[in-house]
Every structure is written in C-alpha cells, then in structure tokens.
Tab-separated table of C-alpha atoms in Angstrom:
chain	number	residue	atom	x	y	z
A	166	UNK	CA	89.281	42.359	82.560
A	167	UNK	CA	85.975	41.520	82.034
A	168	UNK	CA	83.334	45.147	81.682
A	169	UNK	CA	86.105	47.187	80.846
A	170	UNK	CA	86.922	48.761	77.027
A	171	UNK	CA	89.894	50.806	76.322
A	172	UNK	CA	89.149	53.431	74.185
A	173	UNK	CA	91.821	55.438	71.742
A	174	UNK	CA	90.959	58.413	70.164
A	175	UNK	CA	93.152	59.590	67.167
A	176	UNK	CA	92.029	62.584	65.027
A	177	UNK	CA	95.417	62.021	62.565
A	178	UNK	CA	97.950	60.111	61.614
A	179	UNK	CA	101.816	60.410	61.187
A	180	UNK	CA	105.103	58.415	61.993
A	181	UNK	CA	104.902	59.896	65.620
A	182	UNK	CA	101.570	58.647	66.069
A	183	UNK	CA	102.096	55.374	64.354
A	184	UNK	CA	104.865	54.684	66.483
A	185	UNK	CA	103.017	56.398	69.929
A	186	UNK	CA	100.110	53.445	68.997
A	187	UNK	CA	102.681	50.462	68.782
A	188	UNK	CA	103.697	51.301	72.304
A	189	UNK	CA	100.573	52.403	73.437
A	190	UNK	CA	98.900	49.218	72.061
A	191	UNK	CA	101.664	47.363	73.572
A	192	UNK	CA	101.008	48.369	76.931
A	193	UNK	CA	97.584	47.048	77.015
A	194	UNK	CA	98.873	43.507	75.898
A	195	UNK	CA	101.370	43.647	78.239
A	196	UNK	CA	98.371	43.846	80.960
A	197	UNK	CA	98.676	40.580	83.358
A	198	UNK	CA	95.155	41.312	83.761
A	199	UNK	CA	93.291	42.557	80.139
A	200	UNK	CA	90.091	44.661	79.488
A	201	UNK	CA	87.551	43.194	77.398
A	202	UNK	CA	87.788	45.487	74.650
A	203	UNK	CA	89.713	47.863	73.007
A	204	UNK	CA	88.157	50.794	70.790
A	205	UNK	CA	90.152	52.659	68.153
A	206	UNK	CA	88.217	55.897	67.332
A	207	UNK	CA	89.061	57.796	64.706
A	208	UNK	CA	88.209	60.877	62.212
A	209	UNK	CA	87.501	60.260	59.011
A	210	UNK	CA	90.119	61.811	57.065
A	211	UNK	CA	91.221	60.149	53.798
A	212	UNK	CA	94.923	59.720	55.543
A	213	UNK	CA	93.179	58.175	59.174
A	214	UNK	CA	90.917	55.932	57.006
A	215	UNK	CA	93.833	54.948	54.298
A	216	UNK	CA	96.292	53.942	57.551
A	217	UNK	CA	93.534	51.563	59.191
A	218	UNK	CA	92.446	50.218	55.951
A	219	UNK	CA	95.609	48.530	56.035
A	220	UNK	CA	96.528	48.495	59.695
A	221	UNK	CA	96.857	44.735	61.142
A	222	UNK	CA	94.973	44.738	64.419
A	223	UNK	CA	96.898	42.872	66.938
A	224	UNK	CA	95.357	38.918	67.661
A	225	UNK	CA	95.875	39.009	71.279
A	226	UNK	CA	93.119	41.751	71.832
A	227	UNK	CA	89.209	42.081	71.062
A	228	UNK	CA	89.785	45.222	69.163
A	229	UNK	CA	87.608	47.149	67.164
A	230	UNK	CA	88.127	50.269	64.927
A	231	UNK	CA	85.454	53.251	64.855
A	232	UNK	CA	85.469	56.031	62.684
A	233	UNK	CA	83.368	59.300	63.945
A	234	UNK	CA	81.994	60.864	60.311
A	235	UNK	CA	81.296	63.654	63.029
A	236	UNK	CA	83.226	66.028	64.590
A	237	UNK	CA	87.070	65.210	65.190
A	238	UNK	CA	88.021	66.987	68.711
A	239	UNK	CA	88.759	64.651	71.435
A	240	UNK	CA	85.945	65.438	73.332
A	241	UNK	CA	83.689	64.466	70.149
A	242	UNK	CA	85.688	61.235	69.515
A	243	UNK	CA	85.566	60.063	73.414
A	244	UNK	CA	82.028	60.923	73.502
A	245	UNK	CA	81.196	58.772	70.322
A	246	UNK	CA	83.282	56.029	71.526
A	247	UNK	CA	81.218	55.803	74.812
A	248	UNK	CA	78.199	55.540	72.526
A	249	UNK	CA	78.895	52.337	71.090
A	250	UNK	CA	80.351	50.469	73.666
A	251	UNK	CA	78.625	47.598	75.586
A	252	UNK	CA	80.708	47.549	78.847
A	253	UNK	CA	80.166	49.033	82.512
A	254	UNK	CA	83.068	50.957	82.763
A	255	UNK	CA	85.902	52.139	80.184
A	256	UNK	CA	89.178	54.124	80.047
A	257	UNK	CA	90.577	56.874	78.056
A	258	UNK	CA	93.985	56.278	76.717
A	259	UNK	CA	95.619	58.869	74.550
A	260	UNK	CA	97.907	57.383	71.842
A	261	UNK	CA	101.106	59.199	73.528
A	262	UNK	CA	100.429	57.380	76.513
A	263	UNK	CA	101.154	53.813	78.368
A	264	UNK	CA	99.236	51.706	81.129
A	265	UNK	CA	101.846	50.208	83.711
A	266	UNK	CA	101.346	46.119	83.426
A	267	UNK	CA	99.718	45.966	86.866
A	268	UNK	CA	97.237	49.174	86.161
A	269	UNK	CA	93.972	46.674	84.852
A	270	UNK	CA	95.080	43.972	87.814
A	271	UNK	CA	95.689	46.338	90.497
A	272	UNK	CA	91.900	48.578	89.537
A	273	UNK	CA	90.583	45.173	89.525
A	274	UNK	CA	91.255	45.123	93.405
A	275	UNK	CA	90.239	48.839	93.906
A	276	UNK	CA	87.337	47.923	92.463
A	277	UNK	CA	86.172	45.320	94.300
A	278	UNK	CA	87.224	46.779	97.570
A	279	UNK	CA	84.759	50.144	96.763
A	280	UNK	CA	81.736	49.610	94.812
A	281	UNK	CA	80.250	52.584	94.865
A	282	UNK	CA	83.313	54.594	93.235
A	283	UNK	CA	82.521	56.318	89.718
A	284	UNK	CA	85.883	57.167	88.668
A	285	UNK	CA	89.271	56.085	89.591
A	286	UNK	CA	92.525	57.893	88.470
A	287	UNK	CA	95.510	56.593	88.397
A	288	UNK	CA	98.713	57.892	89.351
A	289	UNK	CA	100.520	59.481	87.021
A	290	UNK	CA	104.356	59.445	86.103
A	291	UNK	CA	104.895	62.431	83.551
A	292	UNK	CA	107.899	61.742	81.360
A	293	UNK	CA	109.800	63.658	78.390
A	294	UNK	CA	110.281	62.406	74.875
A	295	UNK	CA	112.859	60.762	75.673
A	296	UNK	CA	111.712	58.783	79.121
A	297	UNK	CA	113.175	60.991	81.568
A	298	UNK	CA	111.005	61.842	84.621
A	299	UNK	CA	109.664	64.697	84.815
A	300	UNK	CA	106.928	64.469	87.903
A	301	UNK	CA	103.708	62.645	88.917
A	302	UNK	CA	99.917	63.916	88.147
A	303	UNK	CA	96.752	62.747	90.293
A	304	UNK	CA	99.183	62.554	93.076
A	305	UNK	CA	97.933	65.391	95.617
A	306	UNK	CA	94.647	63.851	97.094
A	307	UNK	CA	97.215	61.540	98.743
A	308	UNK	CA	98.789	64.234	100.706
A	309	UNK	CA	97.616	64.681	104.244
A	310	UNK	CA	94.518	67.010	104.591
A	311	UNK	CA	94.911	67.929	101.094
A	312	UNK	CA	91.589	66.819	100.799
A	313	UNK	CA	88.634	66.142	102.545
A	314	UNK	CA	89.360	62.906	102.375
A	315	UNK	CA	92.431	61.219	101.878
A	316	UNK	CA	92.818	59.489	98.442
A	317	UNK	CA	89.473	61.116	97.442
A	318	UNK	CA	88.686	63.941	94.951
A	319	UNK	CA	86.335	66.201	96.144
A	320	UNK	CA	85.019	69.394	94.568
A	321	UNK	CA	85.770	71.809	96.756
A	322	UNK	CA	89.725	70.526	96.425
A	323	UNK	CA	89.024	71.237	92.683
A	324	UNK	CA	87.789	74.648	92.922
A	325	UNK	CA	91.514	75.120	94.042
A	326	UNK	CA	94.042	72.979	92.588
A	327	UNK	CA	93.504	72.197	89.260
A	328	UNK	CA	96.136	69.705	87.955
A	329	UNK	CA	94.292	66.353	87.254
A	330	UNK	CA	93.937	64.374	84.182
A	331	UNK	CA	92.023	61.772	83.204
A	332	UNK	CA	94.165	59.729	80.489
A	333	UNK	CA	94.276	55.977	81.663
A	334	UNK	CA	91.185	56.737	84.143
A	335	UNK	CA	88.835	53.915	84.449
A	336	UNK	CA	85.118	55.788	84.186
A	337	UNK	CA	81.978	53.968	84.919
A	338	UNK	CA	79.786	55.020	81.860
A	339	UNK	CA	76.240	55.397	83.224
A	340	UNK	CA	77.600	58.502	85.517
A	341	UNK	CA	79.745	59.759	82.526
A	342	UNK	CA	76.260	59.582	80.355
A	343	UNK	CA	74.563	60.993	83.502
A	344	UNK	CA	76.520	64.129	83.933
A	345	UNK	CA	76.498	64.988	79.898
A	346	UNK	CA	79.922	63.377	79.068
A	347	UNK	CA	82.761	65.603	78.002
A	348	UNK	CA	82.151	69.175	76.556
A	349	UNK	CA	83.508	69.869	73.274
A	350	UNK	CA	82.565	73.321	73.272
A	351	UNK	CA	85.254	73.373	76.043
A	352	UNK	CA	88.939	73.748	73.818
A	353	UNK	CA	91.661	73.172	76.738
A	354	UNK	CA	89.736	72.413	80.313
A	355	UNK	CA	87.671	69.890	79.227
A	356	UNK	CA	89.125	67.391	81.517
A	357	UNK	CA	89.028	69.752	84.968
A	358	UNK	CA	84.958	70.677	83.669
A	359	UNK	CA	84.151	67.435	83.665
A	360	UNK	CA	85.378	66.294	86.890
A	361	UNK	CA	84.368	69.531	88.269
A	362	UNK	CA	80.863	68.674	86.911
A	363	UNK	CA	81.063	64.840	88.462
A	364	UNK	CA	82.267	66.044	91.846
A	365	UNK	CA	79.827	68.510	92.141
A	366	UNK	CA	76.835	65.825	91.271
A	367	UNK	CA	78.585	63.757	94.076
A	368	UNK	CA	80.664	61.550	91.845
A	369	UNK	CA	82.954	59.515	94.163
C-alpha cells in the first residue's frame, strides 16, 4: 500500500525470535493489499548484527534493515525508525505479532473514508503461545456510550480505561513527530502516554 512502512523493532535475537519474525514477516506478505516498505530496526549487538549479516531478506517485499548504534529500548528503536523513513504514515509491528491478510486492504478503505484521522488501531485478538484465544484489545470504543464517540478514542475515555495498544497501528508520522514521538524515559506505559499525549493535542 502505497505511503505506508512497516516498521520492526528487535533489540535481540534467539530461536523464539527468529521463528516470531518468519511468521511475523509472513503476515505482511500474506497482505492482499502491501505497504510500501518494511523497516527492520535493530540494536547493535554483535549477536543482532551477526544474525542479519546473514539473514536473506524476503524478494517479495521492499525491505530494509536499520541498526540504531543508540539506545536499544523500544521506544528508542521506534523513534529512530520513524527518523529515516520517507512515507506518510507507518505501523508498529512487534516481532511476536501478526497482521490479519485484510488489515493493509481493509485501513486502505478507513482511510479513504476519514482523512483527517491520525491514528487508527486495529482490533485486537490476544492469543496464548500456543493460538488459543484469549480476548480482544482496542475493542471498547465500540461499545455503546463507552465513548464520546462511538469507534473514537478520546482522552477523557483514557483518563479511565487504560487497556489500548498500539502494535499493528497505522500512525501518520507528522502528528507522531508533532507530539514528541514515544518516551523512552517511560519503562512500561509508554504506549497509554503517548496516546494520552495525542488525544489530549486533539489527535483523532
């Protein structure tokens, strides 16, 4: 899909992880409709470096591999990442997670149909190691008068239900730049600062 990267932050690498980026790498081929790029960021650890020396990036995608000499928390890796892209909009996906085929076709609509949106979540289906459901996340602004507005997360909603995450989120980057991107400073809440911080500057 054309002004969209993925971006991938990994700060190490094991057989878990390996394995978590086949199928999370997977998922974004499987896309019926594909971003335009995919960004690999990662620290730069003699381990993380030795894997992608080696690593054969997948044809199908434009995919390119970044290495932060920085700082190698996720907020510092997504924040890099954002740096050097060249797109409108782009998406976070951690390595443990998967896109649904349809998610890149189906935002494609969404964002045609509302222009002036900054963020859109997706919904979320939580599952256990071994694929068993476990619940949905970004699922209560669809609730009646959970919000102010149906479908719409609004900062006051925030201030009192905090379960939203961002993972597989497509973000338009000039309001993530605008708002001071992600806090690293911030160990575990990161995620619920940052949209507290975008709702409260009137992100839609």
């Amino acid at each position: 899909m054309s002004d969209i990267s993925v971006i991938i932050p990994i700060n190490e690498i094991n057989e878990t992880i390996k394995e978590y980026l086949v199928k999370c790498i997977q998922s974004i081929n499987n896309q019926n409709v594909k971003p335009e790029k995919v960004y690999i960021v990662h620290a730069d650890t003699k381990e993380v470096n030795n894997f992608f020396k080696s690593w054969e990036k997948p044809e199908e995608l434009n995919l390119e591999v970044l290495v932060n000499k920085d700082k190698t928390d996720f907020c510092s890796q997504v924040n890099y990442a954002v740096e050097n892209i060249d797109t409108e909009w782009f998406s976070i996906l951690e390595v443990d997670d998967e896109y649904s085929k349809n998610w890149f076709k189906n935002v494609k609509i969404y964002m045609e149909a509302y222009d002036d949106v900054d963020i859109f979540l997706p919904l979320v289906v939580d599952v256990d190691e071994s694929q068993n459901f476990l619940g949905f996340t970004n699922e209560s602004i669809w609730a009646m008068k959970f919000s102010e507005k149906m479908g719409e997360l609004d900062n006051n909603t925030l201030l009192n239900y905090q379960n939203y995450q961002t993972s597989g989120a497509i973000i338009n980057k000039e309001s993530f730049e605008s708002v001071g991107m992600l806090k690293p400073s911030i160990r575990l809440t990161f995620v619920y600062e940052f949209l507290l911080r975008g709702t409260y500057n009137d992100f839609r």
